[in-house]
Coordinates of C-alpha atoms in Angstrom, one line a residue:
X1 CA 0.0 0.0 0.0
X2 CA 2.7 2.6 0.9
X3 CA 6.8 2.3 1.1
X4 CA 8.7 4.6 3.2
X5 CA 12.2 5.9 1.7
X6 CA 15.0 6.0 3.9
X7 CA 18.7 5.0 3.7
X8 CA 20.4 2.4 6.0
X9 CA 23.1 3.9 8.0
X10 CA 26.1 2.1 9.9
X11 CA 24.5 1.8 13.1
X12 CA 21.4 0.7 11.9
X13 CA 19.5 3.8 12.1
X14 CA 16.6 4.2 9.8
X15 CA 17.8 7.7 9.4
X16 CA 15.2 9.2 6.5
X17 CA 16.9 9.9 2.6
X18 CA 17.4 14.0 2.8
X19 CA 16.4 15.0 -1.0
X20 CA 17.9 18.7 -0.5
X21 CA 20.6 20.3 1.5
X22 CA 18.9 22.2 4.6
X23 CA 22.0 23.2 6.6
X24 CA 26.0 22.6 6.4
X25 CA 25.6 19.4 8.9
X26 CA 24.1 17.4 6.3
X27 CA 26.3 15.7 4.3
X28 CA 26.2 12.9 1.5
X29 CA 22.6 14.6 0.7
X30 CA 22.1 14.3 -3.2
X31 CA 20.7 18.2 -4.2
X32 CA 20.6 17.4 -8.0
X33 CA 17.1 16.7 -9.7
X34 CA 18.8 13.7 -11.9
X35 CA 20.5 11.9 -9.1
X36 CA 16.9 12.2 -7.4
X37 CA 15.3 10.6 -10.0
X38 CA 17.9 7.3 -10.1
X39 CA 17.7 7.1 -6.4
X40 CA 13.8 6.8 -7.1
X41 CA 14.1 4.7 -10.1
X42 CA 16.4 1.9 -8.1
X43 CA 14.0 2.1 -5.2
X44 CA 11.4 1.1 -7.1
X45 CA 13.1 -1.2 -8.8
X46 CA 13.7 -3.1 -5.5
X47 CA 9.9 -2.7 -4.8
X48 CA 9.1 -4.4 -7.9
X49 CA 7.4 -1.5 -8.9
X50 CA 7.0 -0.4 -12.9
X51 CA 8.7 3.3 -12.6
X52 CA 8.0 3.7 -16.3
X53 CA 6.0 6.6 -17.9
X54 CA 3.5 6.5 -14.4
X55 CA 4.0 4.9 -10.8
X56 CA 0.4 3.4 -9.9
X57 CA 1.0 3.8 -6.3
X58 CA 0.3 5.9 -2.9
X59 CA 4.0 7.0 -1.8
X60 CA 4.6 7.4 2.0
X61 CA 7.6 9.3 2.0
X62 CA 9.5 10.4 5.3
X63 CA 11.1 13.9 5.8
X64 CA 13.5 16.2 8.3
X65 CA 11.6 17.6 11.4
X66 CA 10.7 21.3 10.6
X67 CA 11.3 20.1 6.9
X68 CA 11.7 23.7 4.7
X69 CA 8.6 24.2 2.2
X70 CA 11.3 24.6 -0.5
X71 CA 12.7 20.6 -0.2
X72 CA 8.6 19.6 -0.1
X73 CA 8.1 21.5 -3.2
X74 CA 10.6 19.6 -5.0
X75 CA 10.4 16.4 -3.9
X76 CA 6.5 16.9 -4.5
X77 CA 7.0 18.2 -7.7
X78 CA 9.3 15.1 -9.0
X79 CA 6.9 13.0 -7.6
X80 CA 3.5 14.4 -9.3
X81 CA 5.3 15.9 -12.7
X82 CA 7.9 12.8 -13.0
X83 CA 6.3 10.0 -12.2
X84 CA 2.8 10.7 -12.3
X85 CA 1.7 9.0 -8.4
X86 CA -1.4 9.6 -7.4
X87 CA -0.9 10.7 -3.9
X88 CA 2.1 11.3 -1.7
X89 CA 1.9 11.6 2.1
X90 CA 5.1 13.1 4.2
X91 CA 5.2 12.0 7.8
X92 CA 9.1 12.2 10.1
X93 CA 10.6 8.6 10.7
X94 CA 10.5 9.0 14.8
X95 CA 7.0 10.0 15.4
X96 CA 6.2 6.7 12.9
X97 CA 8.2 5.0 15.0
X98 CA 6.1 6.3 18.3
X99 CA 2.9 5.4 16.4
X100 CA 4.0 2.0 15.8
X101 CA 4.8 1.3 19.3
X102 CA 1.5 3.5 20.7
X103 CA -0.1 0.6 23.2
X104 CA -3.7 1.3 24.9
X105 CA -2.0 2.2 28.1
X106 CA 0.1 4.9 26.7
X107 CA -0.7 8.6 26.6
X108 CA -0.9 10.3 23.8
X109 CA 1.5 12.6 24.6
X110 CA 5.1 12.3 25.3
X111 CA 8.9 13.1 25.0
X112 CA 10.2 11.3 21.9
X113 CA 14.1 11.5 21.7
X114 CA 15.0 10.1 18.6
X115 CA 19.3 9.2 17.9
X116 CA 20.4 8.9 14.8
X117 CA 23.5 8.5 12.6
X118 CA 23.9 12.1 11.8
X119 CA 21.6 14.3 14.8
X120 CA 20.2 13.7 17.8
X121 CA 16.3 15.0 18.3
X122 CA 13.9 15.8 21.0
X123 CA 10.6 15.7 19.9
X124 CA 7.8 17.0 22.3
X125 CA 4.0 15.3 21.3
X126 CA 1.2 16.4 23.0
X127 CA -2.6 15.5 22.5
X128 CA -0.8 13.2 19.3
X129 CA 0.1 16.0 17.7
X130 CA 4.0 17.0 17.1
X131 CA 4.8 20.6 19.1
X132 CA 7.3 22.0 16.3
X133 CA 7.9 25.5 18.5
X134 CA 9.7 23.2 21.2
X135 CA 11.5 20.6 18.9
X136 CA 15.4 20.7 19.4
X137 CA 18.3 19.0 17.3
X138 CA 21.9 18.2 18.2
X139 CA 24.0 17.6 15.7
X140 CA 26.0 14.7 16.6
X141 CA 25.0 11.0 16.3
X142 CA 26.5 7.5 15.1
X143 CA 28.6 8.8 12.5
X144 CA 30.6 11.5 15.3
X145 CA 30.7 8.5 17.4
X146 CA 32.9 6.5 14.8
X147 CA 35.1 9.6 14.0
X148 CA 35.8 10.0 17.4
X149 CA 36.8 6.4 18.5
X150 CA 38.9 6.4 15.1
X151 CA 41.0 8.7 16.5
X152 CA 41.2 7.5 19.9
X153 CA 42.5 3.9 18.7
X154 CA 44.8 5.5 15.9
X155 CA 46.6 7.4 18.7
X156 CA 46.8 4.5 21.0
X157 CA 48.2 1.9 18.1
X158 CA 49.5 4.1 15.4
X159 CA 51.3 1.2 13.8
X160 CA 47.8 -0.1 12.6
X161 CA 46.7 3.7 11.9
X162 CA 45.8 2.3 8.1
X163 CA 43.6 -0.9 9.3
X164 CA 41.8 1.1 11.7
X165 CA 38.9 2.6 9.4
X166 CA 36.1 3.9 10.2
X167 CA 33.8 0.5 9.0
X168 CA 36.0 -1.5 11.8
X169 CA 34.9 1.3 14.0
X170 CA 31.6 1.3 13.7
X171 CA 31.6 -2.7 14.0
X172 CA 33.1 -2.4 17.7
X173 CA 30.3 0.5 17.9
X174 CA 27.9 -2.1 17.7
X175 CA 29.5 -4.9 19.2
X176 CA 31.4 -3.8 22.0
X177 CA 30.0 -0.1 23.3
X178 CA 28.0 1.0 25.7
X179 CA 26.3 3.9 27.6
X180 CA 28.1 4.3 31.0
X181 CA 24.4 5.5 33.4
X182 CA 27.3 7.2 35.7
X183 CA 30.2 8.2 33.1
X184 CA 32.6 9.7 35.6
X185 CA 31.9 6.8 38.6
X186 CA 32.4 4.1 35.5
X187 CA 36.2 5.6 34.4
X188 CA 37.2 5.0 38.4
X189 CA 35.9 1.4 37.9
X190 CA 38.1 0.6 34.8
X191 CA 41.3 2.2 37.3
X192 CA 40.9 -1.0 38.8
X193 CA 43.5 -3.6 37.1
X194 CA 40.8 -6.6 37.7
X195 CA 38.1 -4.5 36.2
X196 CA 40.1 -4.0 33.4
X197 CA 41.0 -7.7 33.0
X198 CA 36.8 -8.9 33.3
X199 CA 35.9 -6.4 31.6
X200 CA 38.2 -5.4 28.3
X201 CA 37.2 -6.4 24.9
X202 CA 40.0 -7.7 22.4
X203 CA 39.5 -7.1 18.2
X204 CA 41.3 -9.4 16.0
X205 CA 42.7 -7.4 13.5
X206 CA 43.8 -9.4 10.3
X207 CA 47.2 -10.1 9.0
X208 CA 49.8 -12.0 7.4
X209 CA 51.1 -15.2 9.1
X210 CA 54.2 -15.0 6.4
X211 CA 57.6 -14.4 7.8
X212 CA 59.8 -12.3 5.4
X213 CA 62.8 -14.8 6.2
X214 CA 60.8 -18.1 5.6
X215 CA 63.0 -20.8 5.8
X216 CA 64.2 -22.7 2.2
X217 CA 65.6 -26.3 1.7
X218 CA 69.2 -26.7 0.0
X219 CA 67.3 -27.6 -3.2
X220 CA 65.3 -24.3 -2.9
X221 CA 68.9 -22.5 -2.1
X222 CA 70.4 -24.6 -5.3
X223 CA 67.6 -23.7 -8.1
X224 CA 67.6 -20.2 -6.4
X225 CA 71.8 -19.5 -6.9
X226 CA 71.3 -21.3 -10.1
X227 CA 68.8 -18.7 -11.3
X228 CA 71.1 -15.7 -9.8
X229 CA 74.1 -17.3 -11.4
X230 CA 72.1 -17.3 -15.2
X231 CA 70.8 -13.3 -14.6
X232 CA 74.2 -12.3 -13.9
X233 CA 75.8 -14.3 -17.0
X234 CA 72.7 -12.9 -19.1
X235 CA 73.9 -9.1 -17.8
X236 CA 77.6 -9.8 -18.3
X237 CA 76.7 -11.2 -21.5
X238 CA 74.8 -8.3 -22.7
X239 CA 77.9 -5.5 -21.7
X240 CA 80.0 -7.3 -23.7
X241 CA 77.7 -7.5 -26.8
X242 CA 77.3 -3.8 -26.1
X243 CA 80.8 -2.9 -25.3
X244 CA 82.1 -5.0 -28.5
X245 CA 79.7 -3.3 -31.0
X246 CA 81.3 0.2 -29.5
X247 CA 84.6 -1.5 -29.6
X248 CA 84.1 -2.2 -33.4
X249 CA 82.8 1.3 -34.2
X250 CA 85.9 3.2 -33.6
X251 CA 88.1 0.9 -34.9
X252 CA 86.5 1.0 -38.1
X253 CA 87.1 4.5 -37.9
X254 CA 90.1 4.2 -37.0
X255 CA 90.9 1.9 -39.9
X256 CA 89.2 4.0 -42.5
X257 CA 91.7 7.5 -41.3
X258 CA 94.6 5.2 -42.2
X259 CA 93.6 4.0 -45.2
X260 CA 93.1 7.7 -45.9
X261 CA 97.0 7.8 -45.4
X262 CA 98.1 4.7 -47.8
X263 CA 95.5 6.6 -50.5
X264 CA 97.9 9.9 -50.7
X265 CA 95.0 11.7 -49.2
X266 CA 97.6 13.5 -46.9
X267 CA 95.6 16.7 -46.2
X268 CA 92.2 14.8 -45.3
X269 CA 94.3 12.4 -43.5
X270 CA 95.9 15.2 -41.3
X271 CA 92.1 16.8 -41.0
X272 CA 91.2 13.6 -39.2
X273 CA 93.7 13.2 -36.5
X274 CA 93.4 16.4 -34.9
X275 CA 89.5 15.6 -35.1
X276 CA 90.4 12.4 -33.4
X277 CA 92.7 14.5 -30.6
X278 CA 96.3 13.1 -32.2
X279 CA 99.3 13.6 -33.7
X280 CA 100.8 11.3 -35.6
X281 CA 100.4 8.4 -37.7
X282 CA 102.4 6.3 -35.1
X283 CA 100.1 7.3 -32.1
X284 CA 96.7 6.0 -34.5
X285 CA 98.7 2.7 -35.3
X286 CA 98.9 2.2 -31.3
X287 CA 95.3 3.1 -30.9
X288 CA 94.5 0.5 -33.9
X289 CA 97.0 -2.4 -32.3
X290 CA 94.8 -1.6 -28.9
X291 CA 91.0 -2.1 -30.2
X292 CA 91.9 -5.0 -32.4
X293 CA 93.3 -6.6 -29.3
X294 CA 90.3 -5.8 -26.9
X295 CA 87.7 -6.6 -29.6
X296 CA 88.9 -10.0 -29.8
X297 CA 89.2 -10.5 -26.0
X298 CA 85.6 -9.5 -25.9
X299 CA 84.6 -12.2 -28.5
X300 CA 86.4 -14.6 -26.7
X301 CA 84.9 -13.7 -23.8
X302 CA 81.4 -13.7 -25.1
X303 CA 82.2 -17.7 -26.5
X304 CA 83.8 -18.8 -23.3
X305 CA 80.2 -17.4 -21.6
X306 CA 78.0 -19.1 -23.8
X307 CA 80.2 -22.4 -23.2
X308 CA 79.9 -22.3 -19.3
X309 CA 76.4 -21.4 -19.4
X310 CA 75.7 -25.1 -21.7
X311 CA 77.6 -26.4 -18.6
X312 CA 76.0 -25.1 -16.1
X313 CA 72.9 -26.7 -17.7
X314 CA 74.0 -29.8 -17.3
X315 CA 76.1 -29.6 -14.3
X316 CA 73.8 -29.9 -10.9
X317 CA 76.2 -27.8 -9.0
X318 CA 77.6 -24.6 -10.7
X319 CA 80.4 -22.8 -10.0
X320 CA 81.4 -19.2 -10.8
X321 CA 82.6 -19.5 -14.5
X322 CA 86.0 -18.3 -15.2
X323 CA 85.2 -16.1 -17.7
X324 CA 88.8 -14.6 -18.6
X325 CA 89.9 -17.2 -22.0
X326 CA 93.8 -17.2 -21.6
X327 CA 93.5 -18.0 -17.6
X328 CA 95.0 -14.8 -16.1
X329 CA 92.9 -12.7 -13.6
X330 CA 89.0 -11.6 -14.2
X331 CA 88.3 -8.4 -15.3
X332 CA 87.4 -5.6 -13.0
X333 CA 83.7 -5.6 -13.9
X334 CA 82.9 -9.5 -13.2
X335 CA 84.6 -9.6 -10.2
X336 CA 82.6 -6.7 -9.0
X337 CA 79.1 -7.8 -10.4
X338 CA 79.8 -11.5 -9.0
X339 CA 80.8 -9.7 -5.6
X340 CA 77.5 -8.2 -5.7
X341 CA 75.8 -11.8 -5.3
X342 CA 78.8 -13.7 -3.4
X343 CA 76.0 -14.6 -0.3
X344 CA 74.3 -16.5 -3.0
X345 CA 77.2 -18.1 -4.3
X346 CA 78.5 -19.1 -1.8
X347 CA 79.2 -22.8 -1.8
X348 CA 77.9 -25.3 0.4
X349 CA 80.5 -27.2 3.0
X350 CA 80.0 -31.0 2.5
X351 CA 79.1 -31.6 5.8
X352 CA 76.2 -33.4 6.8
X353 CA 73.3 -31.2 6.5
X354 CA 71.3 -30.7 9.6
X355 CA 67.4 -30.1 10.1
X356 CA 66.4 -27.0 9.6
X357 CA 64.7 -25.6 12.2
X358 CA 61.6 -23.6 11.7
X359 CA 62.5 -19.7 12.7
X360 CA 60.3 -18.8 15.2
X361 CA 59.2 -14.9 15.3
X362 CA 60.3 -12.7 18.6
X363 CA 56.6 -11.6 19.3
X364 CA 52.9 -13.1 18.7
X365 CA 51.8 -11.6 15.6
X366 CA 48.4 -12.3 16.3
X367 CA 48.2 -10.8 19.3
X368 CA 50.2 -7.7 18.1
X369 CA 47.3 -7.4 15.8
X370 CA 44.9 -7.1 18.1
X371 CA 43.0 -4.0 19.4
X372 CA 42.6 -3.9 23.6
X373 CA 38.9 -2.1 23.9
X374 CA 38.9 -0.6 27.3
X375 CA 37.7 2.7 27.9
X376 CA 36.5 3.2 24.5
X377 CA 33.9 1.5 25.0
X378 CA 32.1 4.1 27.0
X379 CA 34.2 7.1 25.5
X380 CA 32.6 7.1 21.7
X381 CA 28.9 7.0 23.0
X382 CA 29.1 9.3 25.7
X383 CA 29.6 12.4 23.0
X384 CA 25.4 12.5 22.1
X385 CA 25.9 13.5 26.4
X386 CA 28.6 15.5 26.1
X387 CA 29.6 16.8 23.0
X388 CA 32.4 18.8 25.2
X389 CA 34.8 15.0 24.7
X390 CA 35.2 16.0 20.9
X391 CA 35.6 20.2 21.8
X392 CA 31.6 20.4 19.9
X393 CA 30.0 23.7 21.7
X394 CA 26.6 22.4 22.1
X395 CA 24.2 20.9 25.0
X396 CA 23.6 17.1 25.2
X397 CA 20.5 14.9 25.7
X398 CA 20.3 15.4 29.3
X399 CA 20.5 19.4 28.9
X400 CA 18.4 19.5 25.8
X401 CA 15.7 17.6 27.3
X402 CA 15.9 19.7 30.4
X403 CA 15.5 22.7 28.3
X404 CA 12.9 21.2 26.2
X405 CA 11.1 20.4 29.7
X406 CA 10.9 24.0 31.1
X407 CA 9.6 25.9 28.5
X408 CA 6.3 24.1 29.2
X409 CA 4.2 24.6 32.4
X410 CA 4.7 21.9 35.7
X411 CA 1.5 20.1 34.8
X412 CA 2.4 19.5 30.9
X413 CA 5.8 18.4 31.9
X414 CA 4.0 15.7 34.3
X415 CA 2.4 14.7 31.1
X416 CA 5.5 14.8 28.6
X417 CA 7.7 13.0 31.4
X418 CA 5.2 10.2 31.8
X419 CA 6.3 8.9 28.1
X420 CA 9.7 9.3 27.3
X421 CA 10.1 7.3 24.3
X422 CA 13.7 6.5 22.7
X423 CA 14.0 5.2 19.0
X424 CA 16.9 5.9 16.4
X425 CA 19.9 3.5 15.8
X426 CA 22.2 4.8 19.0
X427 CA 19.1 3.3 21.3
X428 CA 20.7 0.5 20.4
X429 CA 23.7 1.0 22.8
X430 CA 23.2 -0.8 25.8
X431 CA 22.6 1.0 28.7
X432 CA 21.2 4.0 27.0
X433 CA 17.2 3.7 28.9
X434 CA 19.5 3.4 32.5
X435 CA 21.0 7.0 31.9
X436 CA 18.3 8.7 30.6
X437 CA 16.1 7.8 33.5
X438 CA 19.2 8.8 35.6
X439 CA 19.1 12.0 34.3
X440 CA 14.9 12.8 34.4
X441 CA 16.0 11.6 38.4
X442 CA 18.5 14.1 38.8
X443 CA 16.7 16.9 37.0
X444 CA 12.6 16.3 37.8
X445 CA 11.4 17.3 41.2
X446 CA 10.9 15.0 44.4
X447 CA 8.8 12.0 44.7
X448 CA 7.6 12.5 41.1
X449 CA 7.0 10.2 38.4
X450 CA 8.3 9.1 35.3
X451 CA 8.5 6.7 33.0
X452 CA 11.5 6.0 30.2
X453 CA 10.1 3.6 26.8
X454 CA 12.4 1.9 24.5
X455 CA 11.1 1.2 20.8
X456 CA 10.3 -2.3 20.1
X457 CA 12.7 -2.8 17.3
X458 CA 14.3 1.2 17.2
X459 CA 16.3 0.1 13.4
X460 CA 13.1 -0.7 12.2
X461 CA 9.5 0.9 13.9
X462 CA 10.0 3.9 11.8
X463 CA 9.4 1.8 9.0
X464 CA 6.7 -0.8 10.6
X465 CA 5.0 2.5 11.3
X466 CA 4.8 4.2 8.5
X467 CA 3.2 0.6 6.7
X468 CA 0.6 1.0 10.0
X469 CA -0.2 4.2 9.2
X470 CA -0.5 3.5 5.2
X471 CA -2.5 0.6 5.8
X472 CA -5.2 2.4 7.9
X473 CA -5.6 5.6 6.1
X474 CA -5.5 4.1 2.5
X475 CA -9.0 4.6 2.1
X476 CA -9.5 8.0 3.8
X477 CA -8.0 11.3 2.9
X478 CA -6.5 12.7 5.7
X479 CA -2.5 13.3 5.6
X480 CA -2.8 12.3 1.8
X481 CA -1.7 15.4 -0.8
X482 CA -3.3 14.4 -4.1
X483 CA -2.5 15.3 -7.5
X484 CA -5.3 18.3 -7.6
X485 CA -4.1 19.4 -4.2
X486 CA -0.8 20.3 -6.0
X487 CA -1.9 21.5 -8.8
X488 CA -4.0 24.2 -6.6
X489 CA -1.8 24.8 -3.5
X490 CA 1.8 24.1 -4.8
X491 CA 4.4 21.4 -4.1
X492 CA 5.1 22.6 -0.3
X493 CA 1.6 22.2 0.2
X494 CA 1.0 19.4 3.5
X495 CA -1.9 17.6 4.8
X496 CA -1.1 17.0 8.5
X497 CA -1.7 13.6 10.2
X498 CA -0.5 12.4 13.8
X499 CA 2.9 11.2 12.8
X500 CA 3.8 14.3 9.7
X501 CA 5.3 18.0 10.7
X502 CA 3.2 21.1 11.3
X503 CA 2.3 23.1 8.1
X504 CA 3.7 26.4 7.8
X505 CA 2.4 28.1 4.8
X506 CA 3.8 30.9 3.2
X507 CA 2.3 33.8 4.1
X508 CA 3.6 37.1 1.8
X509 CA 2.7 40.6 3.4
X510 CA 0.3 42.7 1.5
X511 CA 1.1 46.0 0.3
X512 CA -1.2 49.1 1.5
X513 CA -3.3 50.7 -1.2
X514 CA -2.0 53.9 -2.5
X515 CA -4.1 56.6 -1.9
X516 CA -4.2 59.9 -3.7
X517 CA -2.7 61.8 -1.0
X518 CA 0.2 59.7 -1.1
X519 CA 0.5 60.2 -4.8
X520 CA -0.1 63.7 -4.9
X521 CA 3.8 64.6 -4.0
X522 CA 5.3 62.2 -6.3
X523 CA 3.1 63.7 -9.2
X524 CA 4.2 66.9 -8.1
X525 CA 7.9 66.2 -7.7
X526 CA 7.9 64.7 -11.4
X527 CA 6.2 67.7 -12.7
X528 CA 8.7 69.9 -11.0
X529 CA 11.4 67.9 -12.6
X530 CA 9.9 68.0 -16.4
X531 CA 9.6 71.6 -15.9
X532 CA 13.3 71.6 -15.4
X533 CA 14.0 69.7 -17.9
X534 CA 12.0 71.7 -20.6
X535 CA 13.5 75.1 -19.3
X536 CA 16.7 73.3 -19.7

């Protein structure tokens, strides 16, 4: 019959989708018309609803408390003009949530305080009606809650500051936290060394049970030199080729100036040494003698490499190739490059090898790994009661609700106080319905009553209660805007109902008739100044 929008938020909250930016503490609010529309087409899509050309359905849609006529107007107008519904009703997700849980006991008026991921509201009902004057909002909920204890955790263990994110945090959020009924009497319990031991959490963070200096068998060690020993005969291999071809080049050149010289070309021959930086014919003979000599120790070189590198195919246990051919001394560069990888060369005594023993790390890497909850526990939730822990300047529950309280007279407070109702996502934390009935002790007058309500199901009433409230009014009109309705009174037109927000409408001054006294001087003074004009 109906189906009520909202977004799921990490601690469960059914926090309501905000279509349009209202103030700078919403964030990840989508302001643009086309983004609106796919957010609409993939939720009915999951529906199984047709979103083509028309939708053939009443939309229950929730909104912000004290919603602004402007976001109405265009959420109504996408609705109607886009996808042609034929009636839309706006109602806010807590006071659903207090008409789902409404028993026959229960007054119909009460003190809703409703704790979500992004704010914190108090909601005063009375008679069933919402009292917008009195409403309050603090801006903090789930989502400060995670920031906070992410920082707390990255400063006690900053060597896992990059596994600590904020999805881990809100997991011990929900798993491990609690709301502390005395906060300051709580931190003297956890002084206690036994308190600590009962009562601290431990989170497993993952990691690698990998040690970088695994242990290898001598066959590993053998294949592994054997591979070193072909890279570095590959890379020797490849400065020769390199060093012969440059090698070659100047010789030729060298050649060709001399040939110059047995031609009769004296004066071109002459032109060429003191290009080359000599100065005689004796001096490029030397140079000549030189190359020749060192190109063909390179090629020898190159064909006693490829020789040991057949060998060391075959042979099971290389050794470092001798790569100089007439048997003198290596040259400077192999000696260096096999000096680079002499750990891995290094040959094995023929002893008789013993078992290798698996290394065994200094420390537990699990339990370095892991996170010690203790005081964090209570220190993250206790911010929606005193935004002071994260330097916020605003009042929390207790003092909002206390605020709330005293702008009504003793006998309605009696009233509100008898039904003090707590929904939203951070009712979730343990302990929460203990403090706030601390706190109406501490702050409502002798010997009188109250009494504190938690929601059935505070993740999902808001939801339960909006299908409730769809299914009874389907077949009446009131809290349903129909398509004529905007048509004649506009897109922030609202029909009110028990669980929807007051309607405000727009109310533009009129402007006093001008009478013909009033006139009179401006006639005058633009007479006067045509007169000028014309003597001008």
């Amino acid at each position: 019959a109906g189906a009520e929008t909202q977004v799921g938020n990490d601690l469960g909250s059914p926090e309501p989708l905000r279509w349009l930016l209202r103030s700078p503490f919403d964030r990840n609010v989508p302001v643009q018309l086309e983004l609106q529309e796919l957010l609409l087409d993939h939720v009915f899509q999951r529906l199984g609803v047709a979103s083509q050309g028309c939708v053939d359905h009443p939309i229950v849609l929730t909104e912000a408390v004290c919603n602004p006529l402007y976001s109405r107007q265009m959420m109504s107008e996408l609705l109607f003009e886009c996808y042609q519904v034929p009636k839309v009703s706006y109602g806010v997700d807590s006071l659903y949530s207090f008409y789902h849980n409404r028993r026959q006991n229960w007054p119909c008026s009460g003190l809703i305080i409703s704790s979500g991921y992004q704010c914190t509201h108090i909601l005063p009902v009375l008679e069933g009606r919402l009292d917008a004057k009195n409403c309050k909002r603090i801006n903090l909920g789930g989502c400060q809650a995670a920031v906070y204890l992410q920082r707390l955790l990255q400063l006690k263990y900053p060597g896992h500051f990059a596994a600590i994110t904020l999805s881990r945090m809100e997991e011990i959020l929900h798993e491990h936290s609690y709301i502390a009924e005395d906060y300051i009497e709580e931190l003297q319990k956890w002084r206690s060394p036994e308190y600590y031991e009962n009562n601290m959490h431990k989170m497993q963070l993952p990691f690698s049970n990998k040690l970088l200096g695994s242990t290898l068998t001598s066959e590993e060690r053998q294949e592994r030199r054997q591979q070193q020993l072909r890279r570095l005969q590959e890379l020797n291999a490849r400065r020769r080729e390199e060093k012969l071809q440059l090698d070659q080049e100047r010789l030729d050149r060298l050649l060709y100036v001399q040939e110059l010289l047995e031609d009769g070309q004296v004066d071109q021959f002459h032109k060429a040494l003191v290009e080359l930086n000599m100065d005689s014919a004796e001096e490029l003979q030397s140079y000549i003698n030189k190359l020749s000599l060192a190109v063909e120790q390179t090629k020898q070189k190159i064909l006693q490499a490829e020789v040991n590198i057949e060998v060391d195919v075959v042979d099971s246990k290389p050794e470092t190739p001798d790569l100089d051919p007439l048997g003198s001394e290596q040259s400077l560069e192999d000696v260096e490059s096999i000096n680079e990888f002499e750990p891995l060369f290094a040959e094995e005594q023929p002893e008789v090898e013993k078992p290798v023993a698996a290394v065994q790390p200094v420390f537990n890497l699990a339990e370095y790994h892991q996170l010690f909850l203790g005081t964090e526990r209570i220190r993250a939730p206790e911010i929606v009661f005193q935004p002071s822990l994260i330097g916020e300047d605003q009042a929390g529950i207790a003092e909002t609700m206390q605020y709330v309280l005293e702008r009504y007279p003793k006998e309605q407070q009696a009233v509100l106080v008898q039904n003090v109702f707590l929904t939203g996502g951070n009712a979730m934390y343990p302990g929460l319905k203990a403090r706030v009935q601390k706190e109406l002790l501490e702050m409502r007058p002798f010997q009188s009553s109250f009494q504190v309500h938690l929601a059935s199901s505070p993740i999902l009433d808001a939801w339960y209660g909006a299908r409730d409230w769809a299914v009874e009014y389907m077949t009446r009109e009131e809290g349903w805007i129909t398509r004529k309705d905007y048509d004649e009174k506009g897109g922030e037109y609202l029909k009110e109902h028990c669980a929807s927000n007051v309607y405000v409408p727009i109310r533009l001054p009129k402007q006093a008739p001008r009478t013909a006294e009033a006139l009179a001087p401006g006639r005058a003074l633009a007479s006067s100044a045509g007169g000028t004009g014309d003597q001008a």
